[in-house]
Short mmCIF file of C-alpha atoms and ligand atoms in Angstrom, two decimals:
data_model
loop_
_atom_site.label_atom_id
_atom_site.label_comp_id
_atom_site.label_asym_id
_atom_site.label_seq_id
_atom_site.Cartn_x
_atom_site.Cartn_y
_atom_site.Cartn_z
CA MET A 1 -68.28 26.85 -34.63
CA SER A 2 -66.64 24.57 -36.01
CA SER A 3 -65.90 21.70 -34.02
CA ALA A 4 -62.56 21.45 -34.47
CA GLU A 5 -62.57 25.45 -32.97
CA ALA A 6 -64.07 23.89 -30.33
CA ARG A 7 -61.58 20.96 -29.46
CA ALA A 8 -58.64 24.58 -29.53
CA ALA A 9 -60.61 26.96 -27.57
CA GLU A 10 -61.28 23.90 -24.44
CA LEU A 11 -57.28 22.97 -24.96
CA ARG A 12 -56.27 25.94 -24.49
CA ARG A 13 -58.28 26.27 -21.41
CA VAL A 14 -57.07 23.70 -19.96
CA ILE A 15 -53.44 24.06 -20.82
CA GLU A 16 -53.12 27.72 -18.96
CA GLN A 17 -55.81 26.40 -15.96
CA HIS A 18 -52.63 23.60 -15.91
CA ASN A 19 -49.86 26.24 -16.07
CA HIS A 20 -51.58 28.14 -13.05
CA SER A 21 -52.03 25.17 -11.29
CA TYR A 22 -48.07 24.34 -12.09
CA TYR A 23 -46.42 27.15 -12.33
CA VAL A 24 -48.00 30.02 -9.69
CA LEU A 25 -49.87 28.00 -7.51
CA ASP A 26 -47.69 25.85 -6.77
CA GLU A 27 -49.95 22.92 -7.19
CA PRO A 28 -49.38 20.95 -10.24
CA THR A 29 -52.09 19.15 -11.19
CA VAL A 30 -51.71 17.05 -13.81
CA GLY A 31 -48.31 14.53 -14.66
CA ASP A 32 -46.20 15.61 -17.00
CA ASP A 33 -47.84 12.57 -19.62
CA GLU A 34 -50.76 14.36 -19.65
CA TYR A 35 -49.72 18.29 -19.85
CA ASP A 36 -47.59 16.99 -23.26
CA SER A 37 -50.21 14.40 -24.65
CA LEU A 38 -51.86 18.38 -24.61
CA LEU A 39 -49.82 20.30 -26.06
CA ASN A 40 -49.33 18.23 -28.39
CA GLU A 41 -53.26 17.33 -29.14
CA LEU A 42 -53.93 21.91 -29.81
CA ARG A 43 -49.78 21.91 -32.05
CA GLN A 44 -51.91 19.29 -34.31
CA LEU A 45 -54.85 20.78 -34.61
CA GLU A 46 -53.35 24.37 -35.00
CA ALA A 47 -50.96 22.52 -37.79
CA GLU A 48 -54.29 21.05 -39.44
CA HIS A 49 -56.16 24.25 -39.17
CA PRO A 50 -53.64 27.55 -38.94
CA GLU A 51 -56.68 29.95 -38.18
CA LEU A 52 -57.30 28.71 -35.35
CA ARG A 53 -53.42 29.71 -33.86
CA THR A 54 -54.20 32.68 -31.45
CA PRO A 55 -51.94 34.67 -30.05
CA ASP A 56 -53.09 33.78 -26.54
CA SER A 57 -52.38 30.19 -27.79
CA PRO A 58 -49.75 28.24 -25.10
CA THR A 59 -48.26 26.92 -28.11
CA GLN A 60 -47.69 30.82 -28.98
CA ARG A 61 -45.50 31.14 -25.72
CA VAL A 62 -41.40 30.36 -27.32
CA GLY A 63 -41.34 29.95 -31.72
CA ALA A 64 -40.78 33.83 -32.69
CA LYS A 65 -38.44 34.76 -34.96
CA PRO A 66 -34.42 35.87 -32.43
CA LEU A 67 -35.03 39.93 -33.01
CA ASP A 68 -32.50 42.45 -35.18
CA LYS A 69 -32.73 44.80 -31.67
CA PHE A 70 -35.77 45.66 -29.08
CA GLU A 71 -38.41 48.32 -29.96
CA PRO A 72 -38.69 51.49 -27.44
CA VAL A 73 -42.07 51.06 -26.00
CA ARG A 74 -43.18 55.45 -23.88
CA HIS A 75 -45.13 54.16 -20.56
CA LEU A 76 -48.71 54.53 -20.82
CA GLN A 77 -47.57 55.77 -17.20
CA PRO A 78 -44.08 55.76 -16.13
CA MET A 79 -42.69 53.79 -13.59
CA LEU A 80 -41.60 55.23 -10.57
CA SER A 81 -38.92 54.40 -7.64
CA LEU A 82 -38.67 54.65 -4.14
CA ALA A 83 -37.70 56.55 -1.62
CA ASN A 84 -36.06 54.39 1.13
CA ALA A 85 -35.80 54.32 4.83
CA ARG A 86 -32.21 51.83 6.42
CA ASN A 87 -34.56 51.86 9.84
CA GLU A 88 -36.78 52.28 12.21
CA GLU A 89 -36.95 55.93 12.69
CA GLU A 90 -36.95 56.34 9.29
CA LEU A 91 -39.67 54.68 8.42
CA ARG A 92 -40.99 56.26 11.87
CA ALA A 93 -40.26 59.43 10.08
CA TRP A 94 -42.21 58.80 6.79
CA ASP A 95 -45.50 57.79 8.66
CA ALA A 96 -44.98 60.87 11.06
CA ARG A 97 -45.21 62.81 7.36
CA VAL A 98 -47.39 60.76 5.78
CA ARG A 99 -50.22 61.42 8.77
CA LYS A 100 -49.11 65.08 8.65
CA LEU A 101 -49.81 65.82 4.64
CA ALA A 102 -53.25 63.98 5.12
CA GLY A 103 -54.38 66.13 7.86
CA GLU A 104 -56.74 65.42 10.64
CA GLU A 105 -59.18 65.22 8.56
CA ALA A 106 -57.31 62.05 6.67
CA PRO A 107 -59.13 59.00 7.95
CA GLU A 108 -57.44 56.49 9.67
CA ILE A 109 -54.56 55.58 7.32
CA THR A 110 -53.58 51.94 6.90
CA TYR A 111 -50.03 50.43 5.37
CA GLY A 112 -49.70 47.52 2.72
CA THR A 113 -46.83 45.48 3.09
CA GLU A 114 -44.78 43.30 0.68
CA PRO A 115 -41.41 41.72 0.09
CA LYS A 116 -39.36 44.10 -2.74
CA ILE A 117 -38.15 41.88 -5.41
CA ASP A 118 -34.43 41.94 -6.11
CA GLY A 119 -35.09 41.47 -10.47
CA LEU A 120 -35.88 43.31 -12.93
CA ALA A 121 -39.14 46.22 -13.34
CA ILE A 122 -41.67 45.03 -16.04
CA SER A 123 -45.16 46.48 -17.39
CA LEU A 124 -46.88 43.78 -19.08
CA VAL A 125 -49.89 45.94 -20.67
CA TYR A 126 -54.08 43.72 -21.92
CA GLU A 127 -56.16 44.97 -24.36
CA ASN A 128 -59.11 43.92 -23.54
CA GLY A 129 -57.60 40.60 -22.12
CA LEU A 130 -55.24 39.85 -23.99
CA PHE A 131 -51.46 40.26 -23.72
CA VAL A 132 -50.12 42.65 -25.97
CA ARG A 133 -47.45 43.80 -25.46
CA GLY A 134 -44.33 43.58 -22.43
CA ALA A 135 -41.64 46.30 -21.50
CA THR A 136 -38.19 46.86 -19.88
CA ARG A 137 -38.65 49.62 -17.21
CA GLY A 138 -36.44 52.14 -19.66
CA ASP A 139 -35.16 54.96 -18.40
CA GLY A 140 -39.02 55.01 -15.98
CA GLU A 141 -40.45 57.07 -19.70
CA ILE A 142 -39.75 55.15 -22.44
CA GLY A 143 -38.76 50.28 -21.95
CA GLU A 144 -38.10 48.04 -24.30
CA ASP A 145 -40.81 46.24 -26.65
CA VAL A 146 -39.28 42.55 -24.27
CA THR A 147 -43.28 40.20 -25.51
CA GLN A 148 -41.48 38.20 -27.70
CA ASN A 149 -39.71 36.74 -23.97
CA LEU A 150 -42.33 37.68 -21.66
CA ARG A 151 -44.11 35.08 -23.38
CA THR A 152 -42.09 32.75 -22.45
CA ILE A 153 -43.29 33.05 -18.64
CA LYS A 154 -45.64 30.54 -18.00
CA GLU A 155 -46.68 32.83 -14.56
CA ILE A 156 -47.81 35.85 -17.41
CA PRO A 157 -51.09 35.08 -18.50
CA LEU A 158 -51.59 36.19 -22.46
CA ARG A 159 -55.47 35.95 -21.74
CA ILE A 160 -57.61 37.50 -18.35
CA PRO A 161 -60.42 36.62 -17.52
CA ASP A 162 -63.02 39.61 -16.42
CA ALA A 163 -60.49 41.97 -18.32
CA PRO A 164 -61.47 45.43 -18.83
CA PRO A 165 -60.97 47.37 -21.78
CA LEU A 166 -57.04 48.06 -20.82
CA VAL A 167 -55.00 47.59 -17.46
CA GLU A 168 -51.07 47.28 -17.92
CA VAL A 169 -50.23 45.17 -15.20
CA ARG A 170 -46.56 46.07 -12.74
CA GLY A 171 -44.37 43.91 -11.22
CA GLU A 172 -40.80 42.27 -10.65
CA VAL A 173 -39.52 39.70 -13.14
CA TYR A 174 -36.64 37.14 -11.42
CA LEU A 175 -34.67 34.21 -11.67
CA PRO A 176 -35.07 32.08 -9.02
CA ARG A 177 -32.13 31.28 -6.30
CA SER A 178 -32.12 27.76 -6.74
CA ALA A 179 -32.69 28.55 -10.66
CA PHE A 180 -29.53 30.68 -9.96
CA ALA A 181 -26.91 28.61 -8.93
CA ARG A 182 -27.67 25.78 -11.83
CA LEU A 183 -27.05 27.60 -14.61
CA ASN A 184 -23.66 29.17 -12.93
CA GLU A 185 -22.95 25.63 -12.55
CA GLU A 186 -23.77 25.14 -16.10
CA ARG A 187 -21.07 28.22 -17.13
CA ALA A 188 -18.38 27.84 -15.34
CA ALA A 189 -18.75 24.04 -16.22
CA ALA A 190 -18.58 25.04 -19.34
CA GLY A 191 -16.05 27.94 -19.28
CA GLU A 192 -18.66 30.25 -19.48
CA PRO A 193 -18.21 34.10 -17.39
CA THR A 194 -20.84 33.47 -14.82
CA PHE A 195 -23.86 36.07 -13.36
CA ALA A 196 -23.23 38.01 -10.75
CA ASN A 197 -26.89 38.27 -9.00
CA PRO A 198 -30.35 36.49 -9.87
CA ARG A 199 -30.89 39.83 -10.75
CA ASN A 200 -28.08 40.43 -13.90
CA SER A 201 -28.70 36.67 -15.02
CA ALA A 202 -32.33 38.25 -15.22
CA ALA A 203 -31.06 41.44 -16.73
CA GLY A 204 -29.50 39.45 -19.25
CA SER A 205 -32.51 36.93 -19.78
CA ILE A 206 -35.08 39.01 -20.63
CA ARG A 207 -32.47 41.25 -22.78
CA GLN A 208 -31.82 37.86 -24.76
CA LEU A 209 -32.82 38.51 -28.28
CA ASP A 210 -33.88 34.28 -29.47
CA PRO A 211 -36.70 33.71 -27.47
CA ALA A 212 -35.10 30.87 -27.06
CA LEU A 213 -33.11 31.52 -25.08
CA ALA A 214 -35.10 33.36 -23.19
CA ALA A 215 -37.06 30.97 -22.59
CA SER A 216 -34.53 28.38 -21.98
CA ARG A 217 -33.79 30.41 -18.58
CA PRO A 218 -36.75 29.48 -15.99
CA LEU A 219 -37.91 32.97 -15.18
CA SER A 220 -40.37 34.25 -13.77
CA MET A 221 -42.52 36.96 -12.29
CA TRP A 222 -43.95 39.12 -9.78
CA CYS A 223 -47.08 41.42 -9.81
CA TYR A 224 -47.03 43.80 -7.60
CA GLY A 225 -49.34 47.15 -9.24
CA ILE A 226 -51.16 48.46 -12.41
CA GLY A 227 -50.64 50.97 -14.14
CA THR A 228 -52.68 53.12 -16.50
CA THR A 229 -56.55 51.25 -16.79
CA GLU A 230 -60.14 51.86 -18.52
CA GLY A 231 -63.05 50.08 -17.41
CA LEU A 232 -61.78 49.49 -13.22
CA SER A 233 -60.89 50.95 -10.50
CA PHE A 234 -59.94 50.23 -6.73
CA ASP A 235 -60.37 52.77 -3.02
CA ARG A 236 -57.12 50.03 -1.62
CA HIS A 237 -53.90 49.03 -2.64
CA SER A 238 -55.00 45.69 -1.52
CA GLU A 239 -58.12 45.50 -2.99
CA ALA A 240 -55.96 45.47 -7.06
CA LEU A 241 -53.75 43.21 -4.58
CA GLN A 242 -56.33 40.71 -4.63
CA TRP A 243 -58.03 41.46 -7.86
CA MET A 244 -54.30 40.78 -9.88
CA ARG A 245 -54.48 36.76 -7.67
CA ASP A 246 -58.13 35.92 -8.76
CA ARG A 247 -56.71 37.20 -12.70
CA GLY A 248 -54.37 34.24 -12.95
CA PHE A 249 -50.33 36.89 -12.13
CA LYS A 250 -48.52 35.84 -9.50
CA VAL A 251 -48.57 38.33 -6.64
CA ALA A 252 -47.12 37.94 -3.62
CA PRO A 253 -48.58 35.12 -0.80
CA ASP A 254 -47.73 37.61 2.53
CA THR A 255 -48.62 41.01 1.01
CA LYS A 256 -50.41 41.80 4.47
CA VAL A 257 -52.21 45.66 6.55
CA HIS A 258 -51.63 47.17 8.82
CA ALA A 259 -53.43 49.93 11.78
CA ASP A 260 -50.35 50.82 13.49
CA LEU A 261 -46.21 50.96 13.10
CA GLU A 262 -45.41 48.31 15.51
CA SER A 263 -46.82 45.52 13.57
CA LEU A 264 -45.72 47.47 11.05
CA VAL A 265 -42.31 47.20 11.96
CA ALA A 266 -42.29 43.77 13.45
CA GLU A 267 -43.37 42.91 9.97
CA CYS A 268 -40.96 44.47 8.61
CA ARG A 269 -38.23 42.60 10.35
CA ARG A 270 -39.89 39.49 10.16
CA TRP A 271 -38.83 39.71 6.68
CA GLU A 272 -35.36 40.07 7.20
CA ASN A 273 -35.34 37.16 8.94
CA ASP A 274 -36.60 35.18 6.39
CA ARG A 275 -35.14 36.71 3.60
CA GLU A 276 -32.09 34.25 2.97
CA SER A 277 -34.65 30.97 3.33
CA LEU A 278 -37.41 32.31 -0.13
CA ASP A 279 -36.05 31.43 -3.46
CA TYR A 280 -36.68 35.01 -4.71
CA GLU A 281 -34.09 37.78 -3.78
CA ILE A 282 -35.87 40.69 -2.10
CA ASP A 283 -34.07 42.96 -0.54
CA GLY A 284 -36.43 44.39 1.67
CA VAL A 285 -39.40 45.64 2.10
CA VAL A 286 -42.30 48.05 0.45
CA VAL A 287 -44.83 49.75 2.27
CA LYS A 288 -47.49 51.42 0.32
CA VAL A 289 -50.93 53.32 2.19
CA ASP A 290 -53.24 51.69 1.32
CA GLU A 291 -56.01 54.05 0.60
CA LEU A 292 -55.12 54.57 -2.83
CA ASP A 293 -57.24 58.27 -3.03
CA LEU A 294 -55.02 59.74 -0.60
CA GLN A 295 -52.05 57.58 -2.07
CA ARG A 296 -52.93 59.42 -5.04
CA SER A 297 -53.07 63.77 -3.20
CA LEU A 298 -49.88 62.75 -1.35
CA GLY A 299 -48.33 63.23 -4.90
CA VAL A 300 -45.19 62.60 -5.92
CA VAL A 301 -41.74 63.94 -5.62
CA GLY A 302 -38.70 63.42 -8.80
CA ARG A 303 -39.48 59.70 -9.20
CA GLU A 304 -40.78 58.92 -5.88
CA PRO A 305 -44.65 58.64 -4.20
CA ARG A 306 -44.76 60.00 -1.44
CA GLY A 307 -48.13 57.33 -0.29
CA ALA A 308 -44.56 54.30 -0.41
CA ILE A 309 -41.52 53.69 1.41
CA ALA A 310 -38.59 50.42 0.76
CA TRP A 311 -37.61 49.32 4.14
CA LYS A 312 -34.45 48.83 2.41
CA PHE A 313 -32.47 45.83 3.96
CA ALA A 314 -28.70 45.35 5.18
CA PRO A 315 -26.91 45.21 2.32
CA MET A 316 -25.30 41.23 1.08
CA THR A 317 -22.34 42.12 0.00
CA ALA A 318 -19.59 43.51 1.93
CA THR A 319 -15.60 44.73 1.01
CA THR A 320 -12.10 42.95 1.98
CA THR A 321 -8.98 41.97 1.20
CA LEU A 322 -8.48 39.27 -1.30
CA ARG A 323 -5.28 37.46 0.24
CA ALA A 324 -4.60 34.58 -2.03
CA VAL A 325 -6.33 33.29 -5.10
CA MET A 326 -6.14 29.34 -4.48
CA TRP A 327 -7.18 25.56 -6.81
CA ASN A 328 -8.41 23.27 -6.97
CA VAL A 329 -9.05 20.57 -8.54
CA GLY A 330 -12.50 20.20 -9.75
CA ARG A 331 -14.09 17.55 -10.93
CA THR A 332 -13.34 16.71 -14.55
CA GLY A 333 -10.28 17.41 -12.96
CA HIS A 334 -9.59 21.10 -14.41
CA MET A 335 -8.08 23.84 -12.00
CA VAL A 336 -10.66 26.03 -10.43
CA PRO A 337 -9.87 29.20 -8.66
CA PHE A 338 -10.93 30.22 -4.71
CA ALA A 339 -10.50 33.41 -2.75
CA ASN A 340 -9.04 32.90 0.82
CA LEU A 341 -10.14 35.69 1.90
CA GLU A 342 -9.10 38.57 4.43
CA PRO A 343 -12.40 37.66 7.15
CA VAL A 344 -15.44 40.05 6.76
CA GLN A 345 -19.19 39.92 7.65
CA VAL A 346 -21.60 40.05 4.72
CA SER A 347 -25.21 40.38 5.97
CA GLY A 348 -24.81 38.17 9.20
CA VAL A 349 -21.92 35.62 8.64
CA THR A 350 -18.76 36.07 8.91
CA VAL A 351 -16.71 34.96 5.55
CA LYS A 352 -13.18 33.41 4.39
CA LEU A 353 -13.68 31.67 1.29
CA ALA A 354 -15.26 32.42 -1.62
CA THR A 355 -15.78 30.76 -5.16
CA LEU A 356 -13.84 32.46 -8.28
CA HIS A 357 -15.88 30.09 -10.47
CA ASN A 358 -12.66 28.97 -12.93
CA GLU A 359 -10.16 30.70 -14.96
CA GLU A 360 -12.42 32.11 -17.17
CA ASP A 361 -14.55 33.77 -15.18
CA LEU A 362 -11.05 34.70 -12.77
CA ARG A 363 -9.70 36.98 -15.73
CA ARG A 364 -12.58 38.25 -17.07
CA LYS A 365 -13.01 39.79 -13.53
CA ASP A 366 -9.31 40.89 -12.93
CA VAL A 367 -9.52 39.64 -9.59
CA ARG A 368 -5.89 39.46 -8.39
CA ASP A 369 -3.09 38.31 -4.55
CA GLY A 370 -3.48 41.56 -2.25
CA ASP A 371 -6.63 43.28 -4.51
CA GLU A 372 -9.70 44.77 -2.24
CA VAL A 373 -12.57 42.62 -2.90
CA ILE A 374 -16.54 43.41 -3.12
CA VAL A 375 -17.93 40.12 -2.33
CA MET A 376 -21.50 38.37 -2.12
CA ARG A 377 -23.68 36.10 -0.29
CA ALA A 378 -26.36 35.43 -2.84
CA GLY A 379 -28.74 32.72 -3.96
CA ASP A 380 -25.97 30.18 -4.08
CA VAL A 381 -24.61 29.17 -0.37
CA ILE A 382 -21.04 29.43 -1.78
CA PRO A 383 -20.30 33.24 -1.37
CA GLN A 384 -18.44 34.84 -4.35
CA VAL A 385 -16.00 37.10 -5.66
CA VAL A 386 -17.69 40.09 -8.02
CA SER A 387 -15.01 42.15 -8.34
CA PRO A 388 -12.10 43.66 -7.20
CA THR A 389 -13.47 47.48 -6.15
CA ALA A 390 -12.50 50.53 -8.36
CA LYS A 391 -9.96 51.97 -6.07
CA ALA A 392 -8.12 48.79 -6.36
CA GLN A 393 -8.15 48.56 -9.66
CA ARG A 394 -6.63 52.45 -9.72
CA SER A 395 -4.17 50.71 -8.28
CA LYS A 396 -0.33 51.04 -9.48
CA LYS A 397 1.55 48.38 -6.85
CA ARG A 398 -1.28 44.92 -7.96
CA SER A 399 0.18 41.63 -8.18
CA ALA A 400 0.84 40.11 -11.71
CA PRO A 401 -2.63 38.53 -12.44
CA PRO A 402 -3.07 35.10 -11.42
CA GLU A 403 -1.72 31.69 -12.37
CA PRO A 404 -2.80 28.22 -12.16
CA PRO A 405 0.20 26.05 -10.48
CA ALA A 406 2.10 23.79 -13.35
CA GLU A 407 1.86 21.18 -11.52
CA CYS A 408 -1.95 19.05 -10.71
CA PRO A 409 -1.98 20.11 -5.99
CA ALA A 410 -3.12 17.31 -6.16
CA CYS A 411 -1.49 14.49 -7.54
S1 LIG B 1 -44.47 50.07 -5.53
C1 LIG B 1 -43.82 53.86 -7.13
N1 LIG B 1 -43.91 47.12 -4.52
O1 LIG B 1 -38.44 48.48 -6.44
C2 LIG B 1 -42.74 52.62 -7.47
N2 LIG B 1 -41.90 48.27 -6.29
O2 LIG B 1 -37.76 51.50 -6.85
C3 LIG B 1 -43.81 51.42 -7.96
N3 LIG B 1 -40.65 46.72 -7.23
O3 LIG B 1 -37.40 49.24 -9.53
C4 LIG B 1 -43.17 50.62 -7.10
N4 LIG B 1 -40.48 44.91 -6.21
O4 LIG B 1 -39.49 48.05 -9.35
C5 LIG B 1 -43.58 48.01 -6.08
N5 LIG B 1 -43.71 44.93 -3.91
C6 LIG B 1 -43.14 46.01 -5.44
C7 LIG B 1 -41.69 45.75 -5.59
C8 LIG B 1 -41.33 46.85 -6.03
C9 LIG B 1 -39.24 45.42 -6.10
C10 LIG B 1 -39.41 47.08 -7.76
C11 LIG B 1 -39.99 48.05 -8.38
C12 LIG B 1 -39.18 49.73 -8.59
C13 LIG B 1 -37.57 49.77 -7.12
C14 LIG B 1 -38.64 51.17 -6.58
#
């Protein structure tokens, strides 16, 4: 091995180690200046010796050319969905069904809990440890190849150690709530349409044909499961989670395993209570039978495995009447619309005012005085009006689209 080759390999390893510490563990190990100088040294080496530019090089995270379209990919194994439990009763009914199907002979059943991330389901394929392909869920059978954009996400390892010949890692790509709030503020200030919620902004970002645009959005990914594998097997789901953590994937830190239903229900309620304090949106808790043999033997009904269920939280949206669109003067002197609402409870908080961002957004959403509207609290302390309801849109008696006042209300 030439010294340049050895140095390039060392730099790749060290840089990805720093990426893992910073992005996955949230424990930076070097300052920006040192990190940049390592990356620059690697770029320089690769420019001088293009043959050293490997697909798992951190320099290859961004840099691919924009695509014309995304290619379809067939998943190695279908990406399923989950049945819901909306309350404790439904969770108990599910547990009773699992126990009945498992039969008297079944060993003691334990249940894993983890947050249900409200993002975009993604599958990552690793061949001999190298990240080769990533795809959206699509219809569950066929998704879109978004590998280029996934490479820009530093939480996704480009190479994994001690890897089997094949492994498919599944998880949820999302935009942190803080990043979502910032992105919407920037878009509103630039007069661009805002995103309704972090999920839509993550979906919009991962479907950018230009990877440079995707790279400019601080997307991240929580991994929660393993699909097809060759040369890898686990007895328990909790072991698969730990395997992913050990390989550098970002896995929710608070996954637990419960031997009884009381502890399971308490954990679901704890997540619901803590929901607002997290920097990512969760819309429930996923409960999974931890014993994988049993999980498999329970089978699938339609698209839903019997061995897992989603405990769903109360929705973050509510419907109310828009009394009137009102106007403020923004920082740069332009008029900023906001909504005066009939007070309504949204996930435990009374909402009377909501943002409408800017005139363009208002026009795009086409909300009008008197409309029945959908209000949402998400990723942002300021609630927002998402849209008029379908009923309001069909109504024959709508008022005219609101216009900003001719005279500045502040002067
Ligand atoms: S397990 C059996 N675990 O929820 C299907 N899904 O309705 C495998 N999701 O689109 C799902 N967080 O992408 C699982 N911790 C988690 C999850 C999770 C979010 C999404 C998943 C899927 C939807 C299922």
